Each structure stands twice: as structure tokens, then as C-alpha cells.
Short mmCIF file of C-alpha atoms in Angstrom, two decimals:
data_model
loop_
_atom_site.label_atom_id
_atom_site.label_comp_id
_atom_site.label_asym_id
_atom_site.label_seq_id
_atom_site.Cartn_x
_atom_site.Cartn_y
_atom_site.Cartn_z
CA UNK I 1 11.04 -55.68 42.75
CA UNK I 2 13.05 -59.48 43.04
CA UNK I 3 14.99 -57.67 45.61
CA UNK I 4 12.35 -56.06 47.70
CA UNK I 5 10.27 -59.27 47.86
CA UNK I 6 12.56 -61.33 48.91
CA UNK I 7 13.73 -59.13 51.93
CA UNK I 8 10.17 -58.46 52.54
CA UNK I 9 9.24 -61.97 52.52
CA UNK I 10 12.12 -63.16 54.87
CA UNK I 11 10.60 -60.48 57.52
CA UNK I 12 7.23 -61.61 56.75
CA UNK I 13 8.68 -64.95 57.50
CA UNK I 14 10.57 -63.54 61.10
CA UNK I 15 7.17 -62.23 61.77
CA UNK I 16 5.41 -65.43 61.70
CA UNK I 17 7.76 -66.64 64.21
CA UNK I 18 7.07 -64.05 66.99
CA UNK I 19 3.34 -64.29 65.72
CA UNK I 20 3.73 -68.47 66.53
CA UNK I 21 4.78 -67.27 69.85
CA UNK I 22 2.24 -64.96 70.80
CA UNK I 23 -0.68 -67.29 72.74
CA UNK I 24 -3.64 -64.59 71.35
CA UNK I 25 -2.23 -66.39 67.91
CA UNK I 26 -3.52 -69.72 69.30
CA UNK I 27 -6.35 -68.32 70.80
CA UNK I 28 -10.10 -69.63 69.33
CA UNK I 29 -11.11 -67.58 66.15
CA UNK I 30 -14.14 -65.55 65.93
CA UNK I 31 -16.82 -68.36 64.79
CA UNK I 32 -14.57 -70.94 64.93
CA UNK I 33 -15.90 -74.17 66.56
CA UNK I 34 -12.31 -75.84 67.49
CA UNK I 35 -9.41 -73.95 68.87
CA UNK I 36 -6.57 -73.35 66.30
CA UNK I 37 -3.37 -75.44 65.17
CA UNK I 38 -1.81 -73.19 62.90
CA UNK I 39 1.19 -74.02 60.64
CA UNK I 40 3.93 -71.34 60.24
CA UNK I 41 2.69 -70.38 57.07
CA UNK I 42 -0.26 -69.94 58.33
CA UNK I 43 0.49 -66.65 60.31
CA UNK I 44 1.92 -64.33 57.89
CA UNK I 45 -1.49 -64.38 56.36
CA UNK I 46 -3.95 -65.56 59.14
CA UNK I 47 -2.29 -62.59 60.95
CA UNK I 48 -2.37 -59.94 58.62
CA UNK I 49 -5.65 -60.41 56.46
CA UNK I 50 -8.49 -57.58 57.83
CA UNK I 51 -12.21 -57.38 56.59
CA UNK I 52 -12.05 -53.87 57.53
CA UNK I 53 -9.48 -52.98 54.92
CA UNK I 54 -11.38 -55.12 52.18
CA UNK I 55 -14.63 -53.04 53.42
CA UNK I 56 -13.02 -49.47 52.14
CA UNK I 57 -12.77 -51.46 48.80
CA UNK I 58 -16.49 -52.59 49.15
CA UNK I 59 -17.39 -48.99 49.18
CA UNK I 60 -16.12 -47.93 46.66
CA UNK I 61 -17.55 -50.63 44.47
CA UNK I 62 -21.33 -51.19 45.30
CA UNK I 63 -21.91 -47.44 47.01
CA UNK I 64 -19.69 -44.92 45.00
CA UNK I 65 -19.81 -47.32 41.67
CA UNK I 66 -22.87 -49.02 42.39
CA UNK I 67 -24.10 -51.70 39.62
CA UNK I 68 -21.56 -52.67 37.58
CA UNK I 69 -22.92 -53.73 34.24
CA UNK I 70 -21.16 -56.13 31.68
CA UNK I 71 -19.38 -53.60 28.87
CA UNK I 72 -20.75 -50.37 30.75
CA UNK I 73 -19.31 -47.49 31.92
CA UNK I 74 -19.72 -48.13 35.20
CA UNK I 75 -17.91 -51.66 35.08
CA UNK I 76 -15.20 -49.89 33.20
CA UNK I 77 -15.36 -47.40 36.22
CA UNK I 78 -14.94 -50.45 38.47
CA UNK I 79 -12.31 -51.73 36.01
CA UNK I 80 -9.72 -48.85 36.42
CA UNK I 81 -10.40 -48.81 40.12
CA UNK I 82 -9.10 -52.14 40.48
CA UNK I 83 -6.25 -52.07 38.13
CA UNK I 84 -5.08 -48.98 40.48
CA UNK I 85 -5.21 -50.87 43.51
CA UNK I 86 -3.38 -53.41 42.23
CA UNK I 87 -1.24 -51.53 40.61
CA UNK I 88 0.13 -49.57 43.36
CA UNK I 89 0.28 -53.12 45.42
CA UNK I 90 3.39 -53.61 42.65
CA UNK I 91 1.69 -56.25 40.51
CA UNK I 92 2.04 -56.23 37.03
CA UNK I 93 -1.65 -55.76 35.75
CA UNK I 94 -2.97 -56.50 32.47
CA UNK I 95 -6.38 -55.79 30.99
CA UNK I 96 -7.93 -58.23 28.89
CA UNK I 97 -10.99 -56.88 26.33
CA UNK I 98 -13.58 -59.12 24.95
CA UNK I 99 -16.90 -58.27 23.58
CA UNK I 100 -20.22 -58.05 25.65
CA UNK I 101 -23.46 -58.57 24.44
CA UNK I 102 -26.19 -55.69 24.25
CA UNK I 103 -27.91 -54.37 27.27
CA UNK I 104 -31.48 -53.53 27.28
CA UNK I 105 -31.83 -51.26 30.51
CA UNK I 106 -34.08 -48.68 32.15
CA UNK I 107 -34.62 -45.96 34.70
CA UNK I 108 -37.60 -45.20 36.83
CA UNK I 109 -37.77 -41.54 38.92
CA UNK I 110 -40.41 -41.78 41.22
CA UNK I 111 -40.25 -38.50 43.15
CA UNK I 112 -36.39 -37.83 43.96
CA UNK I 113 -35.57 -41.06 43.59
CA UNK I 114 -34.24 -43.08 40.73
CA UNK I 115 -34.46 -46.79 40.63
CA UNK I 116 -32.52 -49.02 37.38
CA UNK I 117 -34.41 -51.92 35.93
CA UNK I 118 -34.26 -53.77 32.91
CA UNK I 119 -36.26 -53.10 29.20
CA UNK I 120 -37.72 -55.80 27.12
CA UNK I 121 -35.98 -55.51 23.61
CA UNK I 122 -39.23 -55.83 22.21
CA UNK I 123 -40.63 -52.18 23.50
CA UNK I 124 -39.69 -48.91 22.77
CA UNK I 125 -36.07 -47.99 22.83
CA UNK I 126 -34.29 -44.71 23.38
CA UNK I 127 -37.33 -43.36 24.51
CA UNK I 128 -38.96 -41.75 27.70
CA UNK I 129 -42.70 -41.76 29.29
CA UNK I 130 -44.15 -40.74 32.40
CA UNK I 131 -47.87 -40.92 33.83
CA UNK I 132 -49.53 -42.14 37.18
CA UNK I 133 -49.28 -45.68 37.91
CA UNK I 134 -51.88 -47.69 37.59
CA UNK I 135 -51.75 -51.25 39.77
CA UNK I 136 -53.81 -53.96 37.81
CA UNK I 137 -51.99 -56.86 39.38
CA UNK I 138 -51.85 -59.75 37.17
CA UNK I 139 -54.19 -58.17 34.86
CA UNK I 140 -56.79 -60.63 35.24
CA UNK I 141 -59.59 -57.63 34.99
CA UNK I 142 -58.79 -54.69 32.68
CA UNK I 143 -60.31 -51.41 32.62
CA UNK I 144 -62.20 -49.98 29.35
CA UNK I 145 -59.37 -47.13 28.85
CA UNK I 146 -55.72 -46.96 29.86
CA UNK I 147 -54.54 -43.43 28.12
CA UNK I 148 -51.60 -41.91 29.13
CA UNK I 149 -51.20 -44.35 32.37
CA UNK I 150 -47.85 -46.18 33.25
CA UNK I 151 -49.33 -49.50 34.07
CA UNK I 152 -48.25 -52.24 37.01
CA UNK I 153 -48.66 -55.86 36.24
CA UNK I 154 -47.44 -58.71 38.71
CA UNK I 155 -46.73 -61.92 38.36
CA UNK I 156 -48.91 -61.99 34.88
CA UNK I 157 -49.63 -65.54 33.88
CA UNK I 158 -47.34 -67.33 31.38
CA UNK I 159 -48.37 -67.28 28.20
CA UNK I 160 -50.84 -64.31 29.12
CA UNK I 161 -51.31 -61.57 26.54
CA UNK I 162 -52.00 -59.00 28.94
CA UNK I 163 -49.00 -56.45 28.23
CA UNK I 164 -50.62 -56.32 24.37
CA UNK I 165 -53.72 -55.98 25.80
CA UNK I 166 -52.91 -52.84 28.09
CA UNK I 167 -51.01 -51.06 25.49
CA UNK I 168 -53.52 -51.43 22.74
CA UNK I 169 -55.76 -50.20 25.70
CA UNK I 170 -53.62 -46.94 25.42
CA UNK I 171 -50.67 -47.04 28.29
CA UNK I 172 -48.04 -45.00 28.16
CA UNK I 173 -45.84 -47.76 29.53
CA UNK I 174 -45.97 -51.08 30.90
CA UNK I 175 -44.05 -52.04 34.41
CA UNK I 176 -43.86 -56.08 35.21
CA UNK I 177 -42.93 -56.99 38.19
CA UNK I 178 -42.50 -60.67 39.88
CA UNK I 179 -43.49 -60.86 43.96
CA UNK I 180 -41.85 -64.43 45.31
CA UNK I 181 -42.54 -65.53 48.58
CA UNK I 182 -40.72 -67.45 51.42
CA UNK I 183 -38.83 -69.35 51.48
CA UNK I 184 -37.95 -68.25 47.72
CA UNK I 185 -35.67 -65.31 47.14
CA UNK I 186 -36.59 -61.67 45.96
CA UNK I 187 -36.91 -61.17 42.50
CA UNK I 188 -34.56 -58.92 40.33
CA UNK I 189 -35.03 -56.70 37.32
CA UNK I 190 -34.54 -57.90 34.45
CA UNK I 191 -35.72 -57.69 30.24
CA UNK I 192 -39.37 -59.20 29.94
CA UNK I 193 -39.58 -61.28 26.69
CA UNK I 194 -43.12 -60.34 24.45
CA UNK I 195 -44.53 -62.33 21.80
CA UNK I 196 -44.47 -59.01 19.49
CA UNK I 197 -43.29 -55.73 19.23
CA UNK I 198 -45.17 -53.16 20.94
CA UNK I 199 -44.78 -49.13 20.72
CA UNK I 200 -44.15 -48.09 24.30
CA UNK I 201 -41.29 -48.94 27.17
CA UNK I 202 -42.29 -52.10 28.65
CA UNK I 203 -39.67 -52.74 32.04
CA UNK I 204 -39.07 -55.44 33.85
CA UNK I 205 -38.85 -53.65 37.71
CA UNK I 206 -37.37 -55.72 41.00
CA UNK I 207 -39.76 -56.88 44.01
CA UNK I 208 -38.47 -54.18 46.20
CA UNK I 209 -39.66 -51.30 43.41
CA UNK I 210 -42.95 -53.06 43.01
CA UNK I 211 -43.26 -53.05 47.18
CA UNK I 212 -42.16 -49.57 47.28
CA UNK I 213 -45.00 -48.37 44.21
CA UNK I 214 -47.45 -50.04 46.25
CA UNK I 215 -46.36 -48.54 49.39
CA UNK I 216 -46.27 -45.11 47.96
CA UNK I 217 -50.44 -44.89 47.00
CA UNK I 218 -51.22 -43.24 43.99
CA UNK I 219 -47.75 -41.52 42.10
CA UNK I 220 -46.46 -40.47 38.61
CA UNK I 221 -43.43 -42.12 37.52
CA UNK I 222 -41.21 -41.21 34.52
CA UNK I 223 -39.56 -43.87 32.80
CA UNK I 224 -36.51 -44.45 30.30
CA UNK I 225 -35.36 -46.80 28.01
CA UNK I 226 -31.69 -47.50 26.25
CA UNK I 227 -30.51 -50.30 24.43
CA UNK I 228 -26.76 -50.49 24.61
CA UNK I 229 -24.53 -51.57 22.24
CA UNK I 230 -20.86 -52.76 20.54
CA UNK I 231 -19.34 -53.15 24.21
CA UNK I 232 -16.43 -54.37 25.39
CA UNK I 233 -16.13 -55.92 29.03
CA UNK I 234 -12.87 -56.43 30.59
CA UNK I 235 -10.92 -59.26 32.72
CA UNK I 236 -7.95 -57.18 35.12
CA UNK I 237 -5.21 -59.77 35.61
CA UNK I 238 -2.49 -59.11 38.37
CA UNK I 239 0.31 -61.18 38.06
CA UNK I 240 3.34 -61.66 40.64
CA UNK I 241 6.31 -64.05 40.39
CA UNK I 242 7.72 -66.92 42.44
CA UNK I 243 9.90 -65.17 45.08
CA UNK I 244 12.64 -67.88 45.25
CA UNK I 245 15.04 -68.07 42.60
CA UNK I 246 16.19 -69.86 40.06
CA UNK I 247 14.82 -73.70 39.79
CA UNK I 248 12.20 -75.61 38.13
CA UNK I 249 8.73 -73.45 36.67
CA UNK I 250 6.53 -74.36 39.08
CA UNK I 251 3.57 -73.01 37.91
CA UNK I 252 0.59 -70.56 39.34
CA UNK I 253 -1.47 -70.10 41.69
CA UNK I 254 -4.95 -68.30 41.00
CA UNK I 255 -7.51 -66.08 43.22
CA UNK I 256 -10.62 -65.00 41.52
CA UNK I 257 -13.79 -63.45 41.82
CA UNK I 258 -16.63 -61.40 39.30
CA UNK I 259 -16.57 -57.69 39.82
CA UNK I 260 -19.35 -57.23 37.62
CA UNK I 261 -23.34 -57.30 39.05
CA UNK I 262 -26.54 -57.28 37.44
CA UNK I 263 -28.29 -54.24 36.37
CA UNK I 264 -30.34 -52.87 39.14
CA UNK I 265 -27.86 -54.33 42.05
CA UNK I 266 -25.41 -52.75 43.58
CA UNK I 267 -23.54 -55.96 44.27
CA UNK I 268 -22.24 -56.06 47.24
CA UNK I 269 -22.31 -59.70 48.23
CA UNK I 270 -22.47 -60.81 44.35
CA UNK I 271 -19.65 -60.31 43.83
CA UNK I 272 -17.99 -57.42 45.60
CA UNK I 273 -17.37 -59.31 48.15
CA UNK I 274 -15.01 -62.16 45.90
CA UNK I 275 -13.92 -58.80 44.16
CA UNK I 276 -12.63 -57.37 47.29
CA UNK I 277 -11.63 -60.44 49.16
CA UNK I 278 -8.72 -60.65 45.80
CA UNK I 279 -7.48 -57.37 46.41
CA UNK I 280 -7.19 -58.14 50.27
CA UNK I 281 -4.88 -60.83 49.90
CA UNK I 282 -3.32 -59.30 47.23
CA UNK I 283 -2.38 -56.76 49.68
CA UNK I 284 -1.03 -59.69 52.17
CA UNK I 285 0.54 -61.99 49.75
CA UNK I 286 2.42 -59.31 47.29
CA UNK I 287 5.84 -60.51 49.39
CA UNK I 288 5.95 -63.11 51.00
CA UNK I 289 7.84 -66.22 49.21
CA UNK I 290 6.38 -68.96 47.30
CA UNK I 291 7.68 -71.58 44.67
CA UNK I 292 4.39 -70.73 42.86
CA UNK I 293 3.78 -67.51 40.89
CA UNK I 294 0.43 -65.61 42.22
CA UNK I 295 -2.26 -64.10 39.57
CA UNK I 296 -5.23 -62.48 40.76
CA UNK I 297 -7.82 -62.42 37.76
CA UNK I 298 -11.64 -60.18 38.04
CA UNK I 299 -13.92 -61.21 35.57
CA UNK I 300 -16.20 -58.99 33.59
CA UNK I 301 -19.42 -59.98 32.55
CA UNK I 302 -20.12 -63.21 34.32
CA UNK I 303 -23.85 -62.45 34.88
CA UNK I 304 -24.02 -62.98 31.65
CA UNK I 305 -22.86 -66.54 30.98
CA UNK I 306 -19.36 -66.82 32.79
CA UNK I 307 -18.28 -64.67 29.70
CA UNK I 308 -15.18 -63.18 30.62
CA UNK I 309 -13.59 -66.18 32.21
CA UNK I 310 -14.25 -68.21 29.44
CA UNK I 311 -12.99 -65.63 26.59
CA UNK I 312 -9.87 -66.18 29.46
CA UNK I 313 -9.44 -69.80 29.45
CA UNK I 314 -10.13 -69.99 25.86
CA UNK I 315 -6.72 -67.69 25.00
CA UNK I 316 -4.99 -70.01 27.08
CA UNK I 317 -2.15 -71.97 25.13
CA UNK I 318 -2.02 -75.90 26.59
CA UNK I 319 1.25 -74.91 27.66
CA UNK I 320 -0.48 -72.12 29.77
CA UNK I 321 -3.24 -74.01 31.00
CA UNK I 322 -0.62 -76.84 32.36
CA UNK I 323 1.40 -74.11 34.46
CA UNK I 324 -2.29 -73.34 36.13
CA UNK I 325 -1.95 -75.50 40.33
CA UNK I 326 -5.23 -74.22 41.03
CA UNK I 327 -8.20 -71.81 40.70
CA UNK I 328 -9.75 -70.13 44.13
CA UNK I 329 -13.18 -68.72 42.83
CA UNK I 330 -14.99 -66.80 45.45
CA UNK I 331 -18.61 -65.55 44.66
CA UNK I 332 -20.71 -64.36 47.74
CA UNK I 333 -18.40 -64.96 50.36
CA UNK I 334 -19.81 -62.32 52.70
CA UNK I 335 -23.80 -62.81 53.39
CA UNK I 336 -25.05 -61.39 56.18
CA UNK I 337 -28.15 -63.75 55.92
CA UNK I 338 -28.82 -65.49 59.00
CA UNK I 339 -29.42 -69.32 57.97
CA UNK I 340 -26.06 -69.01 55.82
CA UNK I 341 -24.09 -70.57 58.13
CA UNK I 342 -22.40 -72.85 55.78
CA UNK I 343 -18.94 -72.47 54.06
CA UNK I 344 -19.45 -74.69 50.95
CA UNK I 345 -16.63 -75.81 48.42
CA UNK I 346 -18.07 -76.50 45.28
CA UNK I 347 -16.41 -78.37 42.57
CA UNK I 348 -18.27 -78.48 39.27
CA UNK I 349 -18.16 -82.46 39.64
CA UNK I 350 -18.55 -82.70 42.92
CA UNK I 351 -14.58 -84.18 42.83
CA UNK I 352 -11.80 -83.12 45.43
CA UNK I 353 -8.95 -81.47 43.84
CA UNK I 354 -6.07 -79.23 44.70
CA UNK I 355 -8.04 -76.25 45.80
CA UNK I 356 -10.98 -77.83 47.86
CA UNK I 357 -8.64 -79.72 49.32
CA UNK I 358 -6.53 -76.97 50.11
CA UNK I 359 -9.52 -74.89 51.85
CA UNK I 360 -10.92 -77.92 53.93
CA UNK I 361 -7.30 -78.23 55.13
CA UNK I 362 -7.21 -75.06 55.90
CA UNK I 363 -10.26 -75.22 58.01
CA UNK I 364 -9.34 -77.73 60.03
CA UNK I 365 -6.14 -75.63 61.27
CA UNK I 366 -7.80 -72.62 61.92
CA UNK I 367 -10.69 -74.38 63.81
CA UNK I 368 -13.32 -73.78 61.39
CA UNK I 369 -14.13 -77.26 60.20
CA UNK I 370 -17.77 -77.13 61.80
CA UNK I 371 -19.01 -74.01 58.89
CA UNK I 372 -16.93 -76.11 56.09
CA UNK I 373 -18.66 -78.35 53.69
CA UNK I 374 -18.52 -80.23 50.93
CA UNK I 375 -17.14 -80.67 47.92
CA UNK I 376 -20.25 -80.90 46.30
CA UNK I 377 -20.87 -80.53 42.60
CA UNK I 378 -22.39 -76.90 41.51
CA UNK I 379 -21.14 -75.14 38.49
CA UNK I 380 -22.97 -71.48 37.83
CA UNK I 381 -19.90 -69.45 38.36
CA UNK I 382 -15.93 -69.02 37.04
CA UNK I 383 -14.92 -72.05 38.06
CA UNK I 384 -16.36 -73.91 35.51
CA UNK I 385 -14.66 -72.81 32.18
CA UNK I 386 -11.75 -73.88 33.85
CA UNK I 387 -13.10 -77.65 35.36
CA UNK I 388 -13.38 -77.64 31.54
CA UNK I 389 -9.95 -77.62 30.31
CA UNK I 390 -9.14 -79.59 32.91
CA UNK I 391 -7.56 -77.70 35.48
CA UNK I 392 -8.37 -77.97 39.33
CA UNK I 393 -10.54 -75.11 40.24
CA UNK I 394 -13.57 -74.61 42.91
CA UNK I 395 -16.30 -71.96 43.94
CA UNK I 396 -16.34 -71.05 47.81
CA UNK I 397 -19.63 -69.77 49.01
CA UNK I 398 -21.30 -68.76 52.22
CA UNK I 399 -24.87 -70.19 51.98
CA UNK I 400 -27.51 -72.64 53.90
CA UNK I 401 -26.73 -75.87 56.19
CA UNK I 402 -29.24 -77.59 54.01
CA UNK I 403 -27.23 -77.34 50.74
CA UNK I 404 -25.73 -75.17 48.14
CA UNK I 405 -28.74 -74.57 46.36
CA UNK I 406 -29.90 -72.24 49.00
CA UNK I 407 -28.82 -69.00 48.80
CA UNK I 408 -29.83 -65.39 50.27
CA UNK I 409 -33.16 -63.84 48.97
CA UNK I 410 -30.98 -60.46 48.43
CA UNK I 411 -29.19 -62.33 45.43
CA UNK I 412 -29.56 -60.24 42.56
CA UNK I 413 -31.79 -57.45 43.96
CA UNK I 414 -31.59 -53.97 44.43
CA UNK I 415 -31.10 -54.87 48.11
CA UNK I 416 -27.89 -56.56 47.63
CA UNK I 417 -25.97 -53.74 49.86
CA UNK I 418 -23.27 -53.63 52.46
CA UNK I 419 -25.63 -52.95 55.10
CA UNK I 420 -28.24 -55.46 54.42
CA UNK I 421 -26.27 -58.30 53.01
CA UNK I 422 -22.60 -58.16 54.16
CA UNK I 423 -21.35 -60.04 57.20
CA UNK I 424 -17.52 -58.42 57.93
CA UNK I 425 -17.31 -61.65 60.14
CA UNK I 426 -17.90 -64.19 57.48
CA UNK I 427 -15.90 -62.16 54.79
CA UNK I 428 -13.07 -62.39 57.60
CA UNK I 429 -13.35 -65.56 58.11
CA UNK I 430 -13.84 -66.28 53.87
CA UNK I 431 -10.04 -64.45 53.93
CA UNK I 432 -8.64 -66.71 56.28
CA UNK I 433 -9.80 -70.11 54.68
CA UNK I 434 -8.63 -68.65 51.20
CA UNK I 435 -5.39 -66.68 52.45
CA UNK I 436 -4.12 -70.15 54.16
CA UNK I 437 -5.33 -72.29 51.86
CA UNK I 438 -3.87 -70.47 48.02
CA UNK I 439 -0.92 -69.39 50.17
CA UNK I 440 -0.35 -73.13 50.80
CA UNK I 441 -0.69 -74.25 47.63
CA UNK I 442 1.73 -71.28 45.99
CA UNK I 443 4.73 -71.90 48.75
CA UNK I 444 4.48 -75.79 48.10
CA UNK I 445 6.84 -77.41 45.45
CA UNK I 446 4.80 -80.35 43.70
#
């Protein structure tokens, strides 16, 4: 493989020359705000990075996969997908297991369709119920009898004691739901917590479902419950080595997303899009030469508390951790959603290090430093177990002008989807800043 990369990368190389010639090269990007002053590493990747091809790998993740839950089948589906891809790209691919906590989850068929939400742990398990729905809102008035009814609460009061008081009223099953409202985001499923145990499924359904119940009139619903357990989530790590021989270690370089979602979402801006925006520049990068070794890691079961990148950073030797130049995270690099406008670099300390500063650079040669900002401090995502240890490491987002905090209302919803939540400009544009930028930083002798 030595051989082939090297000759590959000294075309690659050629290539960027006749690119740097070419004036459509220099010409303004797509969203851009300044006209481009691109460095001749630049346009072996600038040139050759296409959200179209990272699309085909979007499809197959959040439409033929669809949710991809910690420890699941289906993430282990998404899991063997991935390793192929990068497989065939010629990395060498390892698969790291680690244990993933239970999963309380649920199903709802509602005519021909089939929605997945999330179970409370303290209903029945293993179990299935059907009956007409029966809206009580947030339960503030209950009726005498509720045999055999599937009943709809929203937005119950904290520290209310209406789902006791509906099933000891006799329903078959219990669906909560939470409505937000503008500006806030749409809610998710998710496992409702109960003071006790109770006899029959109680699930915890997304906004959309409770919209689409609502919208339907009167309907019978069927519902099932399964509580999942001893599972084992996955990391895939794809590793390639410095292309120029002999010399000094200098280290490695790191681009990394979640590939995981939560149950109920397909997942296609949180975090297909980081997923597919590694193998993308896998594709571009396999060859061309660095100083730097490249490793491409996708973390399992982050949803659920970063847990596969820190099981990662934890089995990291201090010897290992030193080699480590920097950490690209991307997580929801692709929104379609119109106010997310800005490209945010987020550092869990707010700090500059070797990464943001290698994206903001980036910007300003490809003309994007308008949509850049930041660093600004934010952890919630893979970047932090790392920020930990010590080593440099960011998050790059696409979100509101007005800070970092303010994301898409698709997030973690059942409407998280390629065609209501994916720009293929901004996930172009997300390849561009993170191409240049990890390609800089790999190529670069410290």
C-alpha cells in the first residue's frame, strides 16, 4: 500500500498544480462571503471533496438503516456498513466493543404505519396492547372509566400522578407526549420516569406522533414494549499511515463523528451527517502525503453519555494520547434549518487550540470567514473526553448567529431526515473547512 500512496499522492500533488491554475479554482465558493486564496494543499482536497458522494452514504444510514440505537442491531447494521466502506477505501479498520446500557423502547402501529418511541422501565415489559386512543391532554379532568383504552396525556404536570390515576382507572396503556412551542425545539421520544410500578406499557411518544394522533380523529393503536439488554456498542477506527518515509513519529491526526441516533430518529443531521462527512474525506485523503498518520474514529453510543469515545480515550496509553495533533469532531454539520447560518467551533473551554485554529484558518482561505465563529466553550459531544486528557480537540457545528446554544427544532425527532433537515450546501461547505483544515494539520511537521 506504501507504494501506491506515495505515487498516488505525488499525482494528487501534480493535480493541485493544474487545479492552482485553473481560474474556476479561484473563483467565489458557493456561500462564501470573500473570494478564495487557496494554498496548494488546499486543492487536492477543496477540489475533490463532493456532498453528493457523502449523500449515497446518508442514505444508507438514516433511510435504509434508519435509527441507529446504542448496542442494537441496527447500529451494528450501521457498524459493518461503515467498516466496509472504509475498508475497501484501503484503511486498516478496527472495531472496538464496549458495553451499552439497557434500552427501554417501543413501537406504535397506527394503521399501516409504525412509529418507534421510548418505554418507561417502570411499565410493562415484553408486552403488547392495543385499543382506541383516548386524548385527555394533561389529564387535568378524568373520566369515571378508562377500560381497555390506550390513553394520550400531554405535557402532564410535574409531579402529577395522573399516569397512576388512568391506569388504576383501567387503560390498557398510557402514551405521554411533550408539545414545545417556538422558538423551542420539537420534542423526542424518550422513557418517562413513574414514581411506581404500574401493570401496563406506559411510552414516552415524540411531538410529531402526538400531532399526527390528533390529526388522525378517533383511531386504535397497538402498542409494544421491549427492554433490551447485555449489549455491546461499537467504535470503527480507520487508521492510515504517514505517507513520507522514514523520520521522526510525528503523530496523528483525527476526524470524528457519532454514527449512532436516538431511538425514534432516523438521524440524519445528528449525526449522519459527521458520520458521512468522515467517510468523505476518507475517500479524498486515503493518498495523498502527510507527515501525520490519519485515523478516522465513529463512535457508538454517544446519545447516551459520550460513551464510546470515552471507553476510547480511556484505553489510551499516555504514550498514545501524546502521539494524538488533534481531534476534528463534527456533529450536525448539515442543517437545513434556515436561521443556522453559523459555522461554530466549539472548544470545551472556550480555548483556541490546534484544531479550531486550523478550521478558522481554513475559512479565511476559502472565503468563508463571514459563517465561521467562535471558539466558544460547549462540551455535549466527543470532543470532550478528549479536552480531558488533555489533548486539542473541538466540535464543529452548523447552528444560529445568536450562539451555539441554538440549535434546529428537528434535533432528536422523528423528523430528523435528509429531506427536512439536510442542507447538501452546508455539508459541502462543512467538508471543505474540515478537508483543508485536518489535511493541514496531518501534512505539517511540528
Amino acid at each position: 500500500m506504501r507504494r501506491r500512496s506515495l505515487i498516488t499522492g505525488a499525482a494528487a500533488v501534480a493535480g493541485a498544480v493544474t487545479l492552482g491554475l485553473n481560474p474556476a479554482a479561484r473563483a467565489q465558493r458557493p456561500g462564501a462571503s470573500d473570494l478564495p486564496d487557496l494554498g496548494l494543499g488546499d486543492h487536492p482536497v477543496v477540489g475533490r471533496v463532493r456532498s453528493r458522494k457523502a449523500m449515497e452514504h446518508l442514505r444508507v444510514l438514516s433511510e435504509r438503516i434508519g435509527p441507529r440505537i446504542g448496542g442494537l442491531e441496527s447500529e451494528h447494521r450501521a457498524r459493518d456498513y461503515l467498516a466496509d466502506v472504509l475498508r475497501d477505501l484501503r484503511y486498516r479498520v478496527t472495531l472496538q466493543p464496549f458495553p451499552a446500557p439497557d434500552k427501554y423502547l417501543s413501537t406504535l402501529k397506527v394503521g399501516r404505519s409504525t412509529w418507534s418511541a421510548g418505554a418507561s422501565r417502570f411499565g410493562a415489559l415484553g408486552v403488547t396492547a392495543s385499543g382506541p386512543v383516548v386524548d385527555l391532554d394533561n389529564g387535568a379532568s378524568l373520566p369515571a372509566d378508562l377500560t381497555g383504552k390506550v390513553v394520550l396525556l400531554v405535557n402532564v404536570p410535574a409531579g402529577a400522578t395522573t399516569v397512576l390515576d388512568v391506569v388504576r382507572l383501567g387503560a390498557a396503556a398510557v402514551l405521554i407526549g411533550r408539545v414545545s412551542t417556538p422558538p423551542a425545539g420539537k420534542t423526542g421520544a424518550f422513557s418517562p420516569t413513574l414514581t411506581e410500578n404500574v401493570a401496563v406499557p406506559v411510552l414516552g411518544i415524540a411531538q410529531v406522533h402526538v400531532e399526527r394522533l390528533r390529526a388522525a380523529g378517533p383511531v386504535r393503536v397497538t402498542v409494544a414494549t421491549t427492554h433490551h439488554t447485555n449489549l455491546t456498542s461499537y467504535n470503527v477506527i480507520a487508521d492510515r499511515p504517514a505517507t513520507f518515509p522514514g523520520g521522526p513519529d510525528h503523530g496523528v491526526v483525527m476526524v470524528t463523528a457519532h454514527y449512532d441516533s436516538v431511538p425514534g430518529s432516523p438521524g440524519a443531521n445528528d449525526d449522519g451527517s459527521g458520520t458521512v462527512l468522515a467517510l468523505e474525506l476518507a475517500r479524498v485523503l486515503r493518498y495523498l502525503p502527510t507527515h501525520r498518520a490519519l485515523r478516522f474514529a465513529l463512535w457508538g453510543s454517544e446519545e447516551q453519555g459520550l460513551i464510546g469515545s470515552r471507553y476510547y480515550v480511556n484505553q489510551l496509553t499516555d504514550a498514545e494520547a501524546g502521539r494524538i495533533a488533534g481531534v476534528f469532531q463534527n456533529d450536525m454539520v448539515a442543517t437545513s434549518h434556515g436561521p443556522a447560518t453559523a459555522y461554530w467551533l466549539l472548544s470545551v473551554d472556550g480555548g483556541d487550540n490546534a484544531t479550531t485554529a486550523q478550521v478558522a484558518a481554513a475559512a479565511t482561505r476559502l472565503g468563508y470567514g463571514g459563517r465561521v465563529h467562535g471558539p466558544v466553550p460547549r462540551g455535549s459531544s466527543d470532543h470532550v473526553p478528549f479536552h480531558e486528557r488533555g489533548i486539542a480537540s473541538a466540535n464543529f457545528s452548523w447552528r444560529g448567529e445568536g450562539g451555539p446554544h441554538e440549535l434546529e427544532p428537528l434535533y432528536h425527532t422523528p423528523e430528523d431526515t435528509i429531506e427536512q433537515n439536510v442542507s447538501t450546501e452546508r455539508l459541502q461547505v462543512s467538508l471543505e473547512l474540515i478537508g483543508a483544515a485536518s489535511y493541514r494539520l496531518a501534512r505539517t511537521r511540528p
